[in-house]
Short mmCIF file of C-alpha atoms (C1' of nucleotides) in Angstrom, two decimals:
data_model
loop_
_atom_site.label_atom_id
_atom_site.label_comp_id
_atom_site.label_asym_id
_atom_site.label_seq_id
_atom_site.Cartn_x
_atom_site.Cartn_y
_atom_site.Cartn_z
CA MET A 1 -50.21 142.90 -8.92
CA GLY A 2 -48.03 140.78 -11.02
CA ARG A 3 -44.62 140.94 -9.48
CA SER A 4 -42.93 137.59 -9.65
CA PRO A 5 -41.17 136.30 -6.59
CA SER A 6 -37.68 137.70 -6.57
CA CYS A 7 -34.74 135.38 -7.02
CA ALA A 8 -33.68 136.65 -3.64
CA ASP A 9 -36.66 134.86 -2.14
CA ASP A 10 -35.15 131.54 -3.10
CA ALA A 11 -32.14 130.96 -0.88
CA ASN A 12 -31.15 127.85 -2.82
CA VAL A 13 -30.33 129.48 -6.15
CA LYS A 14 -26.84 130.64 -6.81
CA LYS A 15 -26.17 134.34 -7.24
CA GLY A 16 -23.19 136.39 -8.29
CA PRO A 17 -20.69 135.93 -11.09
CA TRP A 18 -21.23 133.17 -13.59
CA THR A 19 -18.59 130.50 -14.09
CA ALA A 20 -17.41 129.33 -17.52
CA GLU A 21 -19.10 126.02 -16.85
CA GLU A 22 -22.45 127.65 -16.15
CA ASP A 23 -22.09 129.79 -19.27
CA GLN A 24 -21.44 126.71 -21.34
CA LYS A 25 -24.49 124.91 -19.93
CA LEU A 26 -26.71 127.87 -20.70
CA VAL A 27 -25.35 128.37 -24.20
CA ASP A 28 -25.64 124.70 -25.01
CA TYR A 29 -29.20 124.55 -23.78
CA ILE A 30 -30.38 127.66 -25.62
CA ASN A 31 -28.61 126.71 -28.84
CA LYS A 32 -30.34 123.39 -28.71
CA ASN A 33 -33.81 124.35 -27.44
CA GLY A 34 -34.14 128.09 -27.52
CA HIS A 35 -34.95 129.80 -24.27
CA GLY A 36 -38.75 129.41 -24.32
CA SER A 37 -39.94 130.14 -20.81
CA TRP A 38 -37.04 131.50 -18.84
CA ARG A 39 -38.47 130.03 -15.69
CA ILE A 40 -37.85 126.49 -16.86
CA VAL A 41 -34.48 127.18 -18.50
CA PRO A 42 -32.34 126.70 -15.38
CA LYS A 43 -34.10 123.47 -14.47
CA GLN A 44 -33.79 122.03 -17.97
CA ALA A 45 -30.23 123.24 -18.39
CA GLY A 46 -29.13 121.88 -15.04
CA LEU A 47 -28.30 125.27 -13.59
CA ASN A 48 -28.79 126.29 -9.99
CA ARG A 49 -29.90 129.78 -11.04
CA CYS A 50 -33.20 131.56 -11.32
CA GLY A 51 -34.70 132.14 -14.74
CA LYS A 52 -34.24 135.83 -14.47
CA SER A 53 -30.53 135.46 -13.88
CA CYS A 54 -30.29 133.16 -16.93
CA ARG A 55 -32.16 135.65 -19.10
CA LEU A 56 -29.87 138.48 -18.00
CA ARG A 57 -26.73 136.45 -18.56
CA TRP A 58 -27.89 135.48 -22.02
CA THR A 59 -29.15 138.87 -23.18
CA ASN A 60 -26.29 140.89 -21.75
CA TYR A 61 -23.34 138.61 -22.26
CA LEU A 62 -23.76 135.26 -23.97
CA ARG A 63 -25.90 136.13 -26.98
CA PRO A 64 -23.85 135.35 -30.10
CA ASP A 65 -24.66 138.68 -31.81
CA ILE A 66 -23.26 140.79 -29.01
CA LYS A 67 -20.64 143.26 -30.08
CA ARG A 68 -17.99 143.62 -27.43
CA GLY A 69 -15.32 146.23 -26.98
CA LYS A 70 -15.22 149.96 -26.77
CA PHE A 71 -17.88 152.23 -28.21
CA GLY A 72 -16.85 154.04 -31.37
CA GLU A 73 -17.30 157.73 -32.04
CA GLU A 74 -20.28 157.08 -34.29
CA GLU A 75 -21.93 154.95 -31.64
CA GLU A 76 -21.29 157.62 -29.03
CA ARG A 77 -22.88 160.29 -31.20
CA LEU A 78 -25.83 158.08 -31.93
CA ILE A 79 -26.38 157.38 -28.26
CA ILE A 80 -26.29 161.07 -27.41
CA ASN A 81 -28.74 161.90 -30.15
CA LEU A 82 -31.08 159.08 -29.29
CA HIS A 83 -30.90 159.88 -25.60
CA SER A 84 -31.93 163.44 -26.33
CA VAL A 85 -35.12 162.32 -27.99
CA LEU A 86 -36.01 159.00 -26.37
CA GLY A 87 -37.20 159.91 -22.94
CA ASN A 88 -39.95 157.81 -21.41
CA LYS A 89 -43.22 159.10 -22.67
CA TYR A 90 -46.33 159.05 -20.53
CA GLY A 91 -49.20 160.66 -22.33
CA ASP A 92 -48.03 163.98 -23.65
CA GLN A 93 -45.10 164.23 -21.28
CA THR A 94 -41.57 163.06 -21.77
CA PHE A 95 -39.50 162.05 -18.77
CA TYR A 96 -35.82 162.28 -19.47
CA HIS A 97 -34.87 160.86 -16.10
CA LEU A 98 -36.44 157.59 -17.25
CA VAL A 99 -34.58 156.78 -20.39
CA GLN A 100 -35.71 153.99 -22.68
CA TRP A 101 -32.37 152.24 -22.97
CA SER A 102 -33.86 149.33 -24.84
CA LYS A 103 -35.08 151.65 -27.60
CA ILE A 104 -31.66 153.21 -27.85
CA ALA A 105 -30.10 149.76 -27.92
CA ALA A 106 -32.39 148.82 -30.81
CA HIS A 107 -30.56 151.40 -32.93
CA LEU A 108 -27.15 149.98 -32.07
CA PRO A 109 -26.84 146.43 -33.37
CA GLY A 110 -24.92 144.17 -31.05
CA ARG A 111 -25.09 146.52 -28.08
CA THR A 112 -27.26 145.76 -25.07
CA ASP A 113 -29.34 148.25 -23.17
CA ASN A 114 -27.29 147.46 -20.09
CA GLU A 115 -24.05 148.21 -21.88
CA ILE A 116 -25.37 151.48 -23.26
CA LYS A 117 -26.78 152.45 -19.91
CA ASN A 118 -23.43 151.84 -18.25
CA PHE A 119 -21.62 153.74 -20.98
CA TRP A 120 -23.97 156.66 -20.57
CA ASN A 121 -23.75 156.77 -16.80
CA THR A 122 -20.00 156.38 -16.56
CA ARG A 123 -18.73 158.34 -19.57
CA ILE A 124 -21.19 160.46 -21.48
CA ARG A 125 -23.08 161.76 -18.50
CA ARG A 126 -19.91 163.04 -16.87
CA LYS A 127 -18.72 164.47 -20.15
CA LEU A 128 -21.91 166.46 -20.53
CA LEU A 129 -21.79 167.66 -16.95
CA ASN A 130 -18.23 168.84 -17.44
CA LEU A 131 -19.43 170.84 -20.41
CA GLY A 132 -22.13 172.44 -18.31
CA ILE A 133 -24.89 170.57 -20.08
CA ASP A 134 -27.75 169.00 -18.23
CA PRO A 135 -27.58 165.31 -19.19
CA HIS A 136 -31.32 164.93 -18.61
CA THR A 137 -32.45 167.66 -20.93
CA HIS A 138 -29.39 168.05 -23.16
CA LYS A 139 -29.62 171.74 -22.55
CA PRO A 140 -27.17 174.17 -21.10
CA ARG A 141 -28.12 175.64 -17.80
CA THR A 142 -30.70 178.36 -18.36
CA ASP A 143 -30.94 179.89 -14.93
CA LEU A 144 -30.73 183.63 -14.86
CA ASP A 145 -27.87 183.87 -12.36
CA HIS A 146 -25.78 182.05 -14.86
CA LEU A 147 -26.69 184.53 -17.56
CA LEU A 148 -26.10 187.57 -15.41
CA ASN A 149 -22.65 186.44 -14.38
CA VAL A 150 -21.51 186.69 -17.93
CA SER A 151 -19.77 190.00 -17.75
CA GLN A 152 -17.42 188.70 -15.08
CA LEU A 153 -16.87 185.60 -17.13
CA LEU A 154 -16.04 187.66 -20.18
CA CYS A 155 -13.45 189.57 -18.18
CA VAL A 156 -11.90 186.36 -16.97
CA ALA A 157 -11.85 184.96 -20.47
CA GLN A 158 -10.17 188.00 -21.90
CA LEU A 159 -7.70 188.19 -19.05
CA GLY A 160 -6.94 184.53 -19.41
CA ASN A 161 -6.23 184.93 -23.10
CA MET A 162 -3.74 187.66 -22.37
CA MET A 163 -1.89 185.71 -19.72
CA ASN A 164 1.13 183.57 -20.24
CA PRO A 165 -0.10 180.29 -21.66
CA LEU A 166 1.92 178.47 -19.06
CA ASP A 167 -0.10 180.02 -16.27
CA ALA A 168 -2.31 177.02 -15.74
CA ALA A 169 -4.66 178.54 -13.20
CA PHE A 170 -5.54 181.46 -15.44
CA LYS A 171 -5.89 179.28 -18.50
CA LEU A 172 -8.25 176.99 -16.64
CA GLN A 173 -10.43 179.87 -15.56
CA ALA A 174 -10.34 181.32 -19.05
CA ASP A 175 -11.36 178.02 -20.55
CA ALA A 176 -14.26 177.74 -18.14
CA ALA A 177 -15.32 181.26 -18.99
CA GLN A 178 -15.14 180.57 -22.69
CA LEU A 179 -17.23 177.48 -22.18
CA ALA A 180 -19.76 179.63 -20.40
CA GLN A 181 -19.83 181.92 -23.42
CA ALA A 182 -20.62 178.98 -25.63
CA GLN A 183 -23.39 177.91 -23.29
CA LEU A 184 -24.88 181.35 -23.29
CA PHE A 185 -24.85 181.44 -27.03
CA GLN A 186 -26.57 178.08 -26.98
CA ASN A 187 -29.18 179.43 -24.58
CA LEU A 188 -29.93 182.31 -26.84
CA MET A 189 -30.25 180.17 -29.95
CA GLN A 190 -32.60 177.84 -28.14
CA ILE A 191 -34.76 180.66 -26.91
CA MET A 192 -34.90 182.01 -30.44
CA ASN A 193 -35.84 178.62 -31.83
CA THR A 194 -38.41 177.70 -29.21
CA ASN A 195 -41.30 178.30 -31.55
CA LYS A 196 -39.70 176.56 -34.48
CA ALA A 197 -38.61 173.31 -33.06
CA ALA A 198 -41.13 172.03 -30.61
CA ASN A 199 -42.33 169.05 -32.61
CA VAL A 200 -40.53 165.93 -31.66
CA GLU A 201 -41.87 162.88 -33.38
CA SER A 202 -41.82 159.40 -32.03
CA ASP A 203 -38.86 158.61 -34.21
CA GLY A 204 -37.01 161.43 -32.64
CA PHE A 205 -33.61 160.83 -34.17
CA LEU A 206 -34.89 162.07 -37.51
CA ALA A 207 -36.93 164.77 -35.88
CA LEU A 208 -33.85 166.06 -34.15
CA GLN A 209 -31.95 166.32 -37.37
CA GLU A 210 -34.80 167.93 -39.21
CA ASN A 211 -35.21 170.53 -36.54
CA THR A 212 -31.64 171.67 -36.61
CA ASN A 213 -30.82 175.22 -37.49
CA PRO A 214 -27.68 176.69 -38.93
CA ILE A 215 -25.38 178.64 -36.70
CA PRO A 216 -24.42 182.06 -38.01
CA GLN A 217 -21.07 181.90 -39.71
CA SER A 218 -19.91 185.00 -37.89
CA ILE A 219 -19.16 183.12 -34.69
CA PRO A 220 -15.63 183.97 -33.67
CA ASN A 221 -13.50 180.90 -33.99
CA ASN A 222 -11.60 181.10 -30.78
CA GLY A 223 -10.91 177.42 -30.41
CA PHE A 224 -12.64 176.47 -27.24
CA ILE A 225 -16.00 177.85 -28.26
CA ALA A 226 -15.68 176.18 -31.62
CA GLY A 227 -14.95 172.98 -29.77
CA VAL A 228 -18.45 172.87 -28.30
CA VAL A 229 -20.40 174.28 -31.19
CA PRO A 230 -22.87 171.56 -31.95
CA GLN A 231 -23.41 169.88 -35.25
CA THR A 232 -26.07 167.61 -36.61
CA SER A 233 -24.74 164.27 -35.56
CA ASP A 234 -22.95 165.41 -32.44
CA PRO A 235 -24.99 168.09 -30.77
CA TRP A 236 -22.44 168.99 -28.15
CA GLY A 237 -19.29 168.31 -30.05
CA LEU A 238 -18.22 165.63 -27.65
CA SER A 239 -16.38 163.29 -29.84
CA SER A 240 -15.01 165.02 -32.87
CA SER A 241 -12.55 167.77 -33.53
CA PHE A 242 -13.42 171.16 -34.91
CA GLU A 243 -11.89 170.24 -38.23
CA GLN A 244 -14.66 167.69 -38.64
CA ARG A 245 -17.35 170.29 -38.16
CA GLU A 246 -17.61 171.85 -41.54
CA ASN A 247 -21.30 172.57 -41.27
CA PRO A 248 -22.05 173.19 -37.66
CA VAL A 249 -25.72 173.32 -36.87
CA LEU A 250 -27.65 173.74 -33.70
CA PRO A 251 -29.93 170.97 -32.53
CA GLY A 252 -33.58 171.86 -32.38
CA LEU A 253 -35.26 171.94 -29.04
CA VAL A 254 -36.59 168.69 -27.78
CA SER A 255 -39.33 168.16 -25.28
CA ILE A 256 -38.08 168.34 -21.77
CA SER A 257 -38.17 166.67 -18.42
CA PRO A 258 -40.73 167.58 -15.80
CA GLU A 259 -38.17 169.20 -13.57
CA SER A 260 -37.16 171.60 -16.30
CA ASN A 261 -40.60 171.91 -17.75
CA SER A 262 -41.40 175.08 -15.94
CA THR A 263 -38.19 176.63 -17.13
CA MET A 264 -38.95 176.07 -20.78
CA GLU A 265 -42.62 176.76 -20.50
CA ASN A 266 -41.72 180.06 -18.97
CA LYS A 267 -39.69 180.88 -22.01
CA GLY A 268 -42.99 181.26 -23.74
CA ASN A 269 -44.49 183.62 -21.24
CA ASN A 270 -43.83 187.29 -21.44
CA GLU A 271 -42.42 187.84 -18.01
CA THR A 272 -39.51 185.42 -18.19
CA ASP A 273 -38.98 186.11 -21.83
CA SER A 274 -38.52 189.75 -21.24
CA THR A 275 -36.23 189.14 -18.28
CA ILE A 276 -33.97 186.93 -20.32
CA TYR A 277 -33.93 189.36 -23.19
CA GLU A 278 -33.18 192.15 -20.78
CA ALA A 279 -30.26 190.14 -19.51
CA TRP A 280 -29.00 189.77 -23.04
CA GLU A 281 -29.47 193.44 -23.73
CA LYS A 282 -27.46 194.23 -20.61
CA LEU A 283 -24.81 191.79 -21.65
CA ILE A 284 -24.49 193.29 -25.11
CA MET A 285 -24.29 196.80 -23.74
CA GLU A 286 -21.60 195.80 -21.28
CA ASP A 287 -19.75 194.04 -24.02
CA ASP A 288 -19.90 197.16 -26.16
CA GLU A 289 -18.66 199.33 -23.36
CA ALA A 290 -15.94 196.91 -22.40
CA ASP A 291 -13.94 196.71 -25.60
CA GLY A 292 -15.99 198.17 -28.38
CA GLY A 293 -15.62 194.86 -30.17
CA SER A 294 -19.28 193.97 -29.76
CA TYR A 295 -18.67 190.26 -29.59
CA TRP A 296 -22.23 189.33 -28.66
CA LYS A 297 -23.80 191.79 -31.10
CA GLU A 298 -21.83 190.22 -33.88
CA MET A 299 -22.82 186.78 -32.73
CA LEU A 300 -26.49 187.67 -32.57
CA GLU A 301 -26.44 189.24 -36.00
"C1'" DA B 1 5.76 149.31 -2.74
"C1'" DA B 2 1.66 150.44 -0.32
"C1'" DC B 3 -2.34 152.63 0.15
"C1'" DG B 4 -6.45 155.27 -1.18
"C1'" DT B 5 -9.57 156.80 -4.64
"C1'" DA B 6 -11.95 156.65 -8.97
"C1'" DC B 7 -13.77 154.11 -12.55
"C1'" DT B 8 -15.95 150.23 -15.07
"C1'" DC B 9 -19.30 146.93 -15.91
"C1'" DA B 10 -21.57 142.43 -14.86
"C1'" DA B 11 -25.14 141.21 -12.12
"C1'" DC B 12 -28.92 141.96 -9.12
"C1'" DC B 13 -33.29 144.21 -7.51
"C1'" DG B 14 -37.80 145.89 -7.68
"C1'" DC B 15 -41.43 147.69 -10.31
"C1'" DG B 16 -44.85 147.80 -13.95
"C1'" DC B 17 -46.85 145.82 -18.04
"C1'" DC B 18 -48.74 141.96 -20.60
"C1'" DT B 19 -51.11 137.73 -21.01
"C1'" DG B 20 -53.99 134.00 -20.17
"C1'" DA B 21 -56.92 131.38 -17.09
"C1'" DT C 1 -63.48 141.53 -14.99
"C1'" DT C 2 -60.10 139.97 -11.93
"C1'" DC C 3 -55.83 138.27 -10.71
"C1'" DA C 4 -51.60 135.42 -10.70
"C1'" DG C 5 -47.60 134.28 -13.34
"C1'" DG C 6 -44.05 135.70 -16.21
"C1'" DC C 7 -41.17 138.90 -18.59
"C1'" DG C 8 -38.67 143.08 -19.54
"C1'" DC C 9 -37.17 147.36 -18.12
"C1'" DG C 10 -34.46 151.01 -15.64
"C1'" DG C 11 -31.95 151.83 -11.47
"C1'" DT C 12 -28.52 150.33 -8.24
"C1'" DT C 13 -24.79 147.66 -6.27
"C1'" DG C 14 -20.34 145.89 -5.55
"C1'" DA C 15 -16.17 143.34 -7.04
"C1'" DG C 16 -12.35 143.98 -9.85
"C1'" DT C 17 -9.17 147.09 -11.99
"C1'" DA C 18 -6.73 151.36 -13.06
"C1'" DC C 19 -4.73 155.32 -11.59
"C1'" DG C 20 -2.74 158.74 -8.48
"C1'" DT C 21 -0.20 160.01 -4.33
#
DNA sequence: AACGTACTCAACCGCGCCTGA
DNA sequence: TTCAGGCGCGGTTGAGTACGT
């Protein structure tokens, strides 16, 4: 029920890019009369467009309060935070693959949901993926294979650090391995905090901040890891330098998408819990044996 | 300089919700 | 209570532009 006839059904209305003349007609009309019913706007304004097209043009482009230009760092952080807590909610479930862009836009004066959506899909999403973070759940990958590969990754990281800095291939691998270390640390902290931070309120931005937990100060500052240590306003350290992160804190867990639901729910059951902890135990032992430096032990303590 | 590829973003499409008859 | 009309939303498309080879 209820679907209005699509503009596509009317072969007579113009589609595609708006001309300056059309823009002017629409602006003049709305400034004078307000939009009222969008269906009658094109007729009254003398435009050969459907009402829907007029509404879109106005809300996404012509509105006088629209802020144009690039997104700032603060805006980017805000979007990431809001995205992490504003999934579509149906009943008790939150669906992160259906983001409520309009609600995010409401927190960013002058920005439209369309603009934010585009910004997310073209920039932030890729950025998160490059960091090994699931853009739907805002979590690092938690699959076990990933965890169990860590000893190899540690070797690569250490080898990479010893190599000539000009050896690009080794540096790249080392960087990737160090990123993996950061992700694993993140995994562990999230597992540890599962019980603490499950309550996400409807105004999730605040809830996210309130549920943050301090990161132990003993984390080795080896540059790349520090670069992705999250902080309150920028959970994944996407937009600010390490120097800006004086008080790094870990974001609390947020409710998760259906596809990852089983993963996180399993964190609470004994079987998966123990498997993950076993993996960590193995990792720590290997770390101990490898160089006696006990990197992970120190981190966990 | 020419071509191919990647990226951006305005605009469109289709669905679901709300409202009023 | 039912249902049609209208609106708003999120997802997708495609033209224009930037960048790399």
